[in-house]
Amino acid sequence: EAEVAQSPRYKITEKSQAVAFWCDPISGHATLYWYRQILGQGPELLVQFQDESVVDDSQLPKDRFSAERLKGVDSTLKIQPAELGDSAMYLCASSGRTGSDSYEQYFGPGTRLTVT
Amino acid sequence: AQSVTQLDSQVPVFEEAPVELRCNYSSSVSVYLFWYVQYPNQGLQLLLKYLSGSTLVKGINGFEAEFNKSQTSFHLRKPSVHISDTAEYFCAAGGSQGNLIFGKGTKLSVKP
């Protein structure tokens, strides 16, 4: 069964350092999402791509976060510099292109980030 | 504003007892509704979904949910829980851009 891949699974970094997360969606899925999940909360959307274009990045802290999906396949989320409040689980998800398929999202295992 | 509310943050229950996890959604979200389960340090796994049709939806692991439009609810139920059902459960609704809006989660703790 096809899965969403993410790496690394765990990352510990010091504040002010740069970190990057990678996501490979299910093959053929046009839409890719990055969510942030703070401990004890539900996931919140950071950025949504349709192919290589950003559809929604209204909740992405653009002074320190950046995301790209250059060829419309895999994606990288970067934080520079990391702050203590960035400690969270970062989840990637993907979905099909049209209609109700676009809401059925498949999640990767996530990257647990700890900023010290 | 688009929102999903999970009324209970924690639900303790004994093994083999029935359980209901409550979820209400705002009328401004779409009526595409989902329940996901998350085990510690893992991603989210889809339990079931309501897109259209029958208001009673059956999912994996013996879970089911009922869509109630008049009460804007989508409660999750299981007639008999197992220790292995201990996890966090998230209700979600489709947003205007095709994204998902999640509730804050309910931690289900099944005791022997």
PDB file of C-alpha atoms in Angstrom:
ATOM      1  CA  GLU A   1       0.000   0.000   0.000  1.00  0.00           C
ATOM      2  CA  ALA A   2       1.341   3.431  -0.958  1.00  0.00           C
ATOM      3  CA  GLU A   3       2.387   5.656   1.913  1.00  0.00           C
ATOM      4  CA  VAL A   4       3.516   9.196   2.567  1.00  0.00           C
ATOM      5  CA  ALA A   5       7.187   9.233   3.527  1.00  0.00           C
ATOM      6  CA  GLN A   6       8.763  11.744   5.874  1.00  0.00           C
ATOM      7  CA  SER A   7      12.266  12.214   7.198  1.00  0.00           C
ATOM      8  CA  PRO A   8      13.762  12.524   9.654  1.00  0.00           C
ATOM      9  CA  ARG A   9      11.376  10.967  12.184  1.00  0.00           C
ATOM     10  CA  TYR A  10      13.007  12.822  15.068  1.00  0.00           C
ATOM     11  CA  LYS A  11      15.109  15.965  15.157  1.00  0.00           C
ATOM     12  CA  ILE A  12      16.713  17.745  18.097  1.00  0.00           C
ATOM     13  CA  THR A  13      18.224  21.127  17.416  1.00  0.00           C
ATOM     14  CA  GLU A  14      19.365  24.158  19.341  1.00  0.00           C
ATOM     15  CA  LYS A  15      17.493  27.423  19.030  1.00  0.00           C
ATOM     16  CA  SER A  16      18.745  29.729  16.284  1.00  0.00           C
ATOM     17  CA  GLN A  17      19.827  26.736  14.167  1.00  0.00           C
ATOM     18  CA  ALA A  18      18.290  25.813  10.829  1.00  0.00           C
ATOM     19  CA  VAL A  19      16.264  22.631  10.337  1.00  0.00           C
ATOM     20  CA  ALA A  20      14.674  21.025   7.301  1.00  0.00           C
ATOM     21  CA  PHE A  21      12.056  18.341   6.896  1.00  0.00           C
ATOM     22  CA  TRP A  22      11.334  16.279   3.799  1.00  0.00           C
ATOM     23  CA  CYS A  23       8.119  14.736   2.543  1.00  0.00           C
ATOM     24  CA  ASP A  24       7.385  12.415  -0.371  1.00  0.00           C
ATOM     25  CA  PRO A  25       3.631  12.122  -1.019  1.00  0.00           C
ATOM     26  CA  ILE A  26       1.746   9.181  -2.456  1.00  0.00           C
ATOM     27  CA  SER A  27       2.504   8.868  -6.149  1.00  0.00           C
ATOM     28  CA  GLY A  28       0.036  10.805  -8.286  1.00  0.00           C
ATOM     29  CA  HIS A  29      -1.316  12.922  -5.452  1.00  0.00           C
ATOM     30  CA  ALA A  30      -1.451  16.510  -6.627  1.00  0.00           C
ATOM     31  CA  THR A  31      -2.086  18.154  -3.295  1.00  0.00           C
ATOM     32  CA  LEU A  32       0.424  18.223  -0.465  1.00  0.00           C
ATOM     33  CA  TYR A  33      -0.080  19.665   3.005  1.00  0.00           C
ATOM     34  CA  TRP A  34       2.222  20.518   5.877  1.00  0.00           C
ATOM     35  CA  TYR A  35       0.602  20.609   9.312  1.00  0.00           C
ATOM     36  CA  ARG A  36       2.048  21.495  12.697  1.00  0.00           C
ATOM     37  CA  GLN A  37       0.755  19.672  15.751  1.00  0.00           C
ATOM     38  CA  ILE A  38       1.645  21.116  19.124  1.00  0.00           C
ATOM     39  CA  LEU A  39       1.481  18.654  22.005  1.00  0.00           C
ATOM     40  CA  GLY A  40      -2.092  18.248  23.168  1.00  0.00           C
ATOM     41  CA  GLN A  41      -3.594  19.967  20.130  1.00  0.00           C
ATOM     42  CA  GLY A  42      -4.976  18.993  16.759  1.00  0.00           C
ATOM     43  CA  PRO A  43      -2.937  19.528  13.592  1.00  0.00           C
ATOM     44  CA  GLU A  44      -3.026  23.028  12.104  1.00  0.00           C
ATOM     45  CA  LEU A  45      -2.336  23.738   8.452  1.00  0.00           C
ATOM     46  CA  LEU A  46       0.906  25.549   7.686  1.00  0.00           C
ATOM     47  CA  VAL A  47       0.969  25.362   3.901  1.00  0.00           C
ATOM     48  CA  GLN A  48      -0.918  23.663   1.074  1.00  0.00           C
ATOM     49  CA  PHE A  49       0.442  22.959  -2.405  1.00  0.00           C
ATOM     50  CA  GLN A  50      -1.430  22.079  -5.567  1.00  0.00           C
ATOM     51  CA  ASP A  51       1.252  20.578  -7.789  1.00  0.00           C
ATOM     52  CA  GLU A  52       4.142  23.044  -7.418  1.00  0.00           C
ATOM     53  CA  SER A  53       1.988  26.061  -6.547  1.00  0.00           C
ATOM     54  CA  VAL A  54       1.146  27.330  -3.084  1.00  0.00           C
ATOM     55  CA  VAL A  55      -2.623  27.351  -2.509  1.00  0.00           C
ATOM     56  CA  ASP A  56      -2.632  28.534   1.090  1.00  0.00           C
ATOM     57  CA  ASP A  57       0.249  29.649   3.285  1.00  0.00           C
ATOM     58  CA  SER A  58      -1.682  32.142   5.381  1.00  0.00           C
ATOM     59  CA  GLN A  59      -0.684  30.397   8.632  1.00  0.00           C
ATOM     60  CA  LEU A  60       2.987  29.932   7.734  1.00  0.00           C
ATOM     61  CA  PRO A  61       5.280  32.226   9.785  1.00  0.00           C
ATOM     62  CA  LYS A  62       7.099  33.515   6.756  1.00  0.00           C
ATOM     63  CA  ASP A  63       9.804  35.340   8.677  1.00  0.00           C
ATOM     64  CA  ARG A  64      11.327  32.000   9.637  1.00  0.00           C
ATOM     65  CA  PHE A  65       9.492  29.235   7.767  1.00  0.00           C
ATOM     66  CA  SER A  66       9.732  28.397   4.096  1.00  0.00           C
ATOM     67  CA  ALA A  67       8.324  25.562   2.015  1.00  0.00           C
ATOM     68  CA  GLU A  68       8.871  24.430  -1.519  1.00  0.00           C
ATOM     69  CA  ARG A  69       7.683  21.757  -3.892  1.00  0.00           C
ATOM     70  CA  LEU A  70       9.792  22.527  -6.920  1.00  0.00           C
ATOM     71  CA  LYS A  71       8.801  19.703  -9.265  1.00  0.00           C
ATOM     72  CA  GLY A  72       5.354  19.162  -7.840  1.00  0.00           C
ATOM     73  CA  VAL A  73       6.347  15.901  -6.198  1.00  0.00           C
ATOM     74  CA  ASP A  74       8.329  15.901  -2.947  1.00  0.00           C
ATOM     75  CA  SER A  75       8.513  18.875  -0.631  1.00  0.00           C
ATOM     76  CA  THR A  76      10.815  20.471   1.922  1.00  0.00           C
ATOM     77  CA  LEU A  77       9.821  22.562   4.927  1.00  0.00           C
ATOM     78  CA  LYS A  78      12.547  24.696   6.468  1.00  0.00           C
ATOM     79  CA  ILE A  79      12.809  26.669   9.688  1.00  0.00           C
ATOM     80  CA  GLN A  80      15.543  29.245  10.130  1.00  0.00           C
ATOM     81  CA  PRO A  81      16.207  30.165  12.855  1.00  0.00           C
ATOM     82  CA  ALA A  82      14.414  27.664  15.064  1.00  0.00           C
ATOM     83  CA  GLU A  83      12.799  28.931  18.258  1.00  0.00           C
ATOM     84  CA  LEU A  84      11.781  27.055  21.401  1.00  0.00           C
ATOM     85  CA  GLY A  85       8.116  27.454  20.466  1.00  0.00           C
ATOM     86  CA  ASP A  86       8.677  25.515  17.249  1.00  0.00           C
ATOM     87  CA  SER A  87       8.908  22.261  19.176  1.00  0.00           C
ATOM     88  CA  ALA A  88       6.074  20.174  17.748  1.00  0.00           C
ATOM     89  CA  MET A  89       5.202  17.318  15.421  1.00  0.00           C
ATOM     90  CA  TYR A  90       5.336  18.293  11.758  1.00  0.00           C
ATOM     91  CA  LEU A  91       2.981  16.223   9.646  1.00  0.00           C
ATOM     92  CA  CYS A  92       2.859  15.925   5.896  1.00  0.00           C
ATOM     93  CA  ALA A  93      -0.251  14.727   4.088  1.00  0.00           C
ATOM     94  CA  SER A  94      -1.313  14.266   0.492  1.00  0.00           C
ATOM     95  CA  SER A  95      -4.579  13.884  -1.380  1.00  0.00           C
ATOM     96  CA  GLY A  96      -6.009  13.408  -4.834  1.00  0.00           C
ATOM     97  CA  ARG A  97      -6.904  16.193  -7.199  1.00  0.00           C
ATOM     98  CA  THR A  98     -10.640  16.486  -7.514  1.00  0.00           C
ATOM     99  CA  GLY A  99     -13.937  16.554  -5.662  1.00  0.00           C
ATOM    100  CA  SER A 100     -14.267  14.588  -2.464  1.00  0.00           C
ATOM    101  CA  ASP A 101     -10.897  12.879  -3.120  1.00  0.00           C
ATOM    102  CA  SER A 102      -9.255  16.185  -2.326  1.00  0.00           C
ATOM    103  CA  TYR A 103     -10.473  15.988   1.262  1.00  0.00           C
ATOM    104  CA  GLU A 104      -9.339  12.424   1.921  1.00  0.00           C
ATOM    105  CA  GLN A 105      -5.845  13.041   3.158  1.00  0.00           C
ATOM    106  CA  TYR A 106      -3.191  10.458   3.858  1.00  0.00           C
ATOM    107  CA  PHE A 107      -0.667  11.311   6.527  1.00  0.00           C
ATOM    108  CA  GLY A 108       2.969  10.456   6.910  1.00  0.00           C
ATOM    109  CA  PRO A 109       4.489   9.357  10.242  1.00  0.00           C
ATOM    110  CA  GLY A 110       5.567  12.907  11.082  1.00  0.00           C
ATOM    111  CA  THR A 111       8.789  14.545  12.255  1.00  0.00           C
ATOM    112  CA  ARG A 112       9.038  15.226  15.975  1.00  0.00           C
ATOM    113  CA  LEU A 113      11.068  18.423  16.421  1.00  0.00           C
ATOM    114  CA  THR A 114      12.569  19.375  19.770  1.00  0.00           C
ATOM    115  CA  VAL A 115      14.249  22.761  20.042  1.00  0.00           C
ATOM    116  CA  THR A 116      16.571  23.181  23.038  1.00  0.00           C
TER     117      THR A 116
ATOM    118  CA  ALA B   1     -15.425  30.919  11.587  1.00  0.00           C
ATOM    119  CA  GLN B   2     -14.744  27.375  10.588  1.00  0.00           C
ATOM    120  CA  SER B   3     -14.326  25.149  13.625  1.00  0.00           C
ATOM    121  CA  VAL B   4     -14.577  21.622  14.919  1.00  0.00           C
ATOM    122  CA  THR B   5     -15.228  21.024  18.603  1.00  0.00           C
ATOM    123  CA  GLN B   6     -14.449  17.834  20.451  1.00  0.00           C
ATOM    124  CA  LEU B   7     -16.328  18.056  23.687  1.00  0.00           C
ATOM    125  CA  ASP B   8     -14.195  15.715  25.782  1.00  0.00           C
ATOM    126  CA  SER B   9     -10.437  16.005  26.073  1.00  0.00           C
ATOM    127  CA  GLN B  10     -10.125  12.664  27.860  1.00  0.00           C
ATOM    128  CA  VAL B  11     -12.400   9.637  28.023  1.00  0.00           C
ATOM    129  CA  PRO B  12     -11.506   6.783  30.374  1.00  0.00           C
ATOM    130  CA  VAL B  13     -13.410   3.544  29.857  1.00  0.00           C
ATOM    131  CA  PHE B  14     -13.115  -0.084  30.898  1.00  0.00           C
ATOM    132  CA  GLU B  15     -12.305  -2.802  28.418  1.00  0.00           C
ATOM    133  CA  GLU B  16     -15.336  -4.272  26.610  1.00  0.00           C
ATOM    134  CA  ALA B  17     -17.500  -1.262  27.536  1.00  0.00           C
ATOM    135  CA  PRO B  18     -19.116   0.918  24.853  1.00  0.00           C
ATOM    136  CA  VAL B  19     -17.701   4.340  24.094  1.00  0.00           C
ATOM    137  CA  GLU B  20     -18.842   7.509  22.358  1.00  0.00           C
ATOM    138  CA  LEU B  21     -16.483  10.339  21.412  1.00  0.00           C
ATOM    139  CA  ARG B  22     -18.343  13.546  20.648  1.00  0.00           C
ATOM    140  CA  CYS B  23     -17.696  15.954  17.814  1.00  0.00           C
ATOM    141  CA  ASN B  24     -19.571  19.052  16.672  1.00  0.00           C
ATOM    142  CA  TYR B  25     -18.755  21.175  13.653  1.00  0.00           C
ATOM    143  CA  SER B  26     -19.620  24.725  12.692  1.00  0.00           C
ATOM    144  CA  SER B  27     -22.091  25.187   9.883  1.00  0.00           C
ATOM    145  CA  SER B  28     -19.450  27.119   7.919  1.00  0.00           C
ATOM    146  CA  VAL B  29     -17.361  24.036   7.203  1.00  0.00           C
ATOM    147  CA  SER B  30     -18.179  21.546   4.503  1.00  0.00           C
ATOM    148  CA  VAL B  31     -20.044  18.386   5.388  1.00  0.00           C
ATOM    149  CA  TYR B  32     -17.061  16.251   4.514  1.00  0.00           C
ATOM    150  CA  LEU B  33     -16.318  14.790   7.942  1.00  0.00           C
ATOM    151  CA  PHE B  34     -13.592  12.480   9.165  1.00  0.00           C
ATOM    152  CA  TRP B  35     -12.315  10.693  12.219  1.00  0.00           C
ATOM    153  CA  TYR B  36      -8.606   9.962  12.538  1.00  0.00           C
ATOM    154  CA  VAL B  37      -6.701   7.973  15.180  1.00  0.00           C
ATOM    155  CA  GLN B  38      -3.175   8.778  16.328  1.00  0.00           C
ATOM    156  CA  TYR B  39      -0.944   6.469  18.345  1.00  0.00           C
ATOM    157  CA  PRO B  40       2.011   7.985  20.255  1.00  0.00           C
ATOM    158  CA  ASN B  41       4.672   9.508  18.016  1.00  0.00           C
ATOM    159  CA  GLN B  42       2.889   8.427  14.858  1.00  0.00           C
ATOM    160  CA  GLY B  43       0.956  10.089  12.088  1.00  0.00           C
ATOM    161  CA  LEU B  44      -2.801  10.085  11.702  1.00  0.00           C
ATOM    162  CA  GLN B  45      -4.686   7.080  10.391  1.00  0.00           C
ATOM    163  CA  LEU B  46      -8.111   7.465   8.836  1.00  0.00           C
ATOM    164  CA  LEU B  47     -10.812   5.600  10.786  1.00  0.00           C
ATOM    165  CA  LEU B  48     -13.836   6.603   8.723  1.00  0.00           C
ATOM    166  CA  LYS B  49     -15.288   9.351   6.589  1.00  0.00           C
ATOM    167  CA  TYR B  50     -18.619  10.872   5.670  1.00  0.00           C
ATOM    168  CA  LEU B  51     -18.798  12.399   2.210  1.00  0.00           C
ATOM    169  CA  SER B  52     -22.459  11.844   1.294  1.00  0.00           C
ATOM    170  CA  GLY B  53     -25.179   9.211   1.395  1.00  0.00           C
ATOM    171  CA  SER B  54     -26.034   7.126   4.460  1.00  0.00           C
ATOM    172  CA  THR B  55     -25.654   9.050   7.691  1.00  0.00           C
ATOM    173  CA  LEU B  56     -24.313   5.978   9.504  1.00  0.00           C
ATOM    174  CA  VAL B  57     -20.734   5.371   8.506  1.00  0.00           C
ATOM    175  CA  LYS B  58     -18.742   2.276   9.382  1.00  0.00           C
ATOM    176  CA  GLY B  59     -14.979   2.360   9.624  1.00  0.00           C
ATOM    177  CA  ILE B  60     -12.034   0.232  10.559  1.00  0.00           C
ATOM    178  CA  ASN B  61     -11.474  -1.520  13.893  1.00  0.00           C
ATOM    179  CA  GLY B  62     -15.222  -1.744  14.621  1.00  0.00           C
ATOM    180  CA  PHE B  63     -15.805   2.015  14.849  1.00  0.00           C
ATOM    181  CA  GLU B  64     -18.816   3.800  13.408  1.00  0.00           C
ATOM    182  CA  ALA B  65     -20.074   7.381  13.339  1.00  0.00           C
ATOM    183  CA  GLU B  66     -23.378   9.059  12.662  1.00  0.00           C
ATOM    184  CA  PHE B  67     -23.742  12.309  10.766  1.00  0.00           C
ATOM    185  CA  ASN B  68     -26.506  14.473  12.223  1.00  0.00           C
ATOM    186  CA  LYS B  69     -27.081  17.595  10.172  1.00  0.00           C
ATOM    187  CA  SER B  70     -29.655  19.183  12.472  1.00  0.00           C
ATOM    188  CA  GLN B  71     -27.353  18.882  15.467  1.00  0.00           C
ATOM    189  CA  THR B  72     -24.167  19.523  13.431  1.00  0.00           C
ATOM    190  CA  SER B  73     -22.626  16.487  15.058  1.00  0.00           C
ATOM    191  CA  PHE B  74     -20.516  13.539  13.972  1.00  0.00           C
ATOM    192  CA  HIS B  75     -20.054  11.375  17.067  1.00  0.00           C
ATOM    193  CA  LEU B  76     -17.802   8.314  16.996  1.00  0.00           C
ATOM    194  CA  ARG B  77     -18.933   5.086  18.659  1.00  0.00           C
ATOM    195  CA  LYS B  78     -17.707   1.590  19.373  1.00  0.00           C
ATOM    196  CA  PRO B  79     -19.869  -1.011  21.128  1.00  0.00           C
ATOM    197  CA  SER B  80     -16.979  -2.781  22.868  1.00  0.00           C
ATOM    198  CA  VAL B  81     -13.494  -1.331  23.231  1.00  0.00           C
ATOM    199  CA  HIS B  82     -10.162  -3.109  23.558  1.00  0.00           C
ATOM    200  CA  ILE B  83      -6.965  -2.124  25.298  1.00  0.00           C
ATOM    201  CA  SER B  84      -5.458  -1.590  21.849  1.00  0.00           C
ATOM    202  CA  ASP B  85      -7.970   1.219  21.161  1.00  0.00           C
ATOM    203  CA  THR B  86      -6.086   3.428  23.625  1.00  0.00           C
ATOM    204  CA  ALA B  87      -5.014   6.384  21.479  1.00  0.00           C
ATOM    205  CA  GLU B  88      -5.925   9.949  20.603  1.00  0.00           C
ATOM    206  CA  TYR B  89      -8.844  10.506  18.255  1.00  0.00           C
ATOM    207  CA  PHE B  90      -9.322  13.549  16.051  1.00  0.00           C
ATOM    208  CA  CYS B  91     -12.474  14.729  14.343  1.00  0.00           C
ATOM    209  CA  ALA B  92     -11.954  16.812  11.194  1.00  0.00           C
ATOM    210  CA  ALA B  93     -14.026  18.672   8.635  1.00  0.00           C
ATOM    211  CA  GLY B  94     -13.248  19.879   5.146  1.00  0.00           C
ATOM    212  CA  GLY B  95     -12.303  23.555   4.891  1.00  0.00           C
ATOM    213  CA  SER B  96     -12.938  25.932   2.040  1.00  0.00           C
ATOM    214  CA  GLN B  97      -9.591  25.225   0.315  1.00  0.00           C
ATOM    215  CA  GLY B  98      -9.713  21.448   0.503  1.00  0.00           C
ATOM    216  CA  ASN B  99      -7.711  21.430   3.723  1.00  0.00           C
ATOM    217  CA  LEU B 100      -8.883  19.764   6.932  1.00  0.00           C
ATOM    218  CA  ILE B 101      -9.904  21.571  10.110  1.00  0.00           C
ATOM    219  CA  PHE B 102      -9.218  19.468  13.155  1.00  0.00           C
ATOM    220  CA  GLY B 103     -10.639  19.386  16.632  1.00  0.00           C
ATOM    221  CA  LYS B 104      -8.292  19.391  19.604  1.00  0.00           C
ATOM    222  CA  GLY B 105      -8.510  15.650  20.050  1.00  0.00           C
ATOM    223  CA  THR B 106      -9.903  13.201  22.592  1.00  0.00           C
ATOM    224  CA  LYS B 107      -7.598  10.852  24.445  1.00  0.00           C
ATOM    225  CA  LEU B 108      -9.269   7.486  24.867  1.00  0.00           C
ATOM    226  CA  SER B 109      -7.860   5.435  27.724  1.00  0.00           C
ATOM    227  CA  VAL B 110      -9.058   1.843  27.941  1.00  0.00           C
ATOM    228  CA  LYS B 111      -8.490   0.221  31.325  1.00  0.00           C
ATOM    229  CA  PRO B 112      -8.455  -3.531  32.010  1.00  0.00           C
TER     230      PRO B 112
END
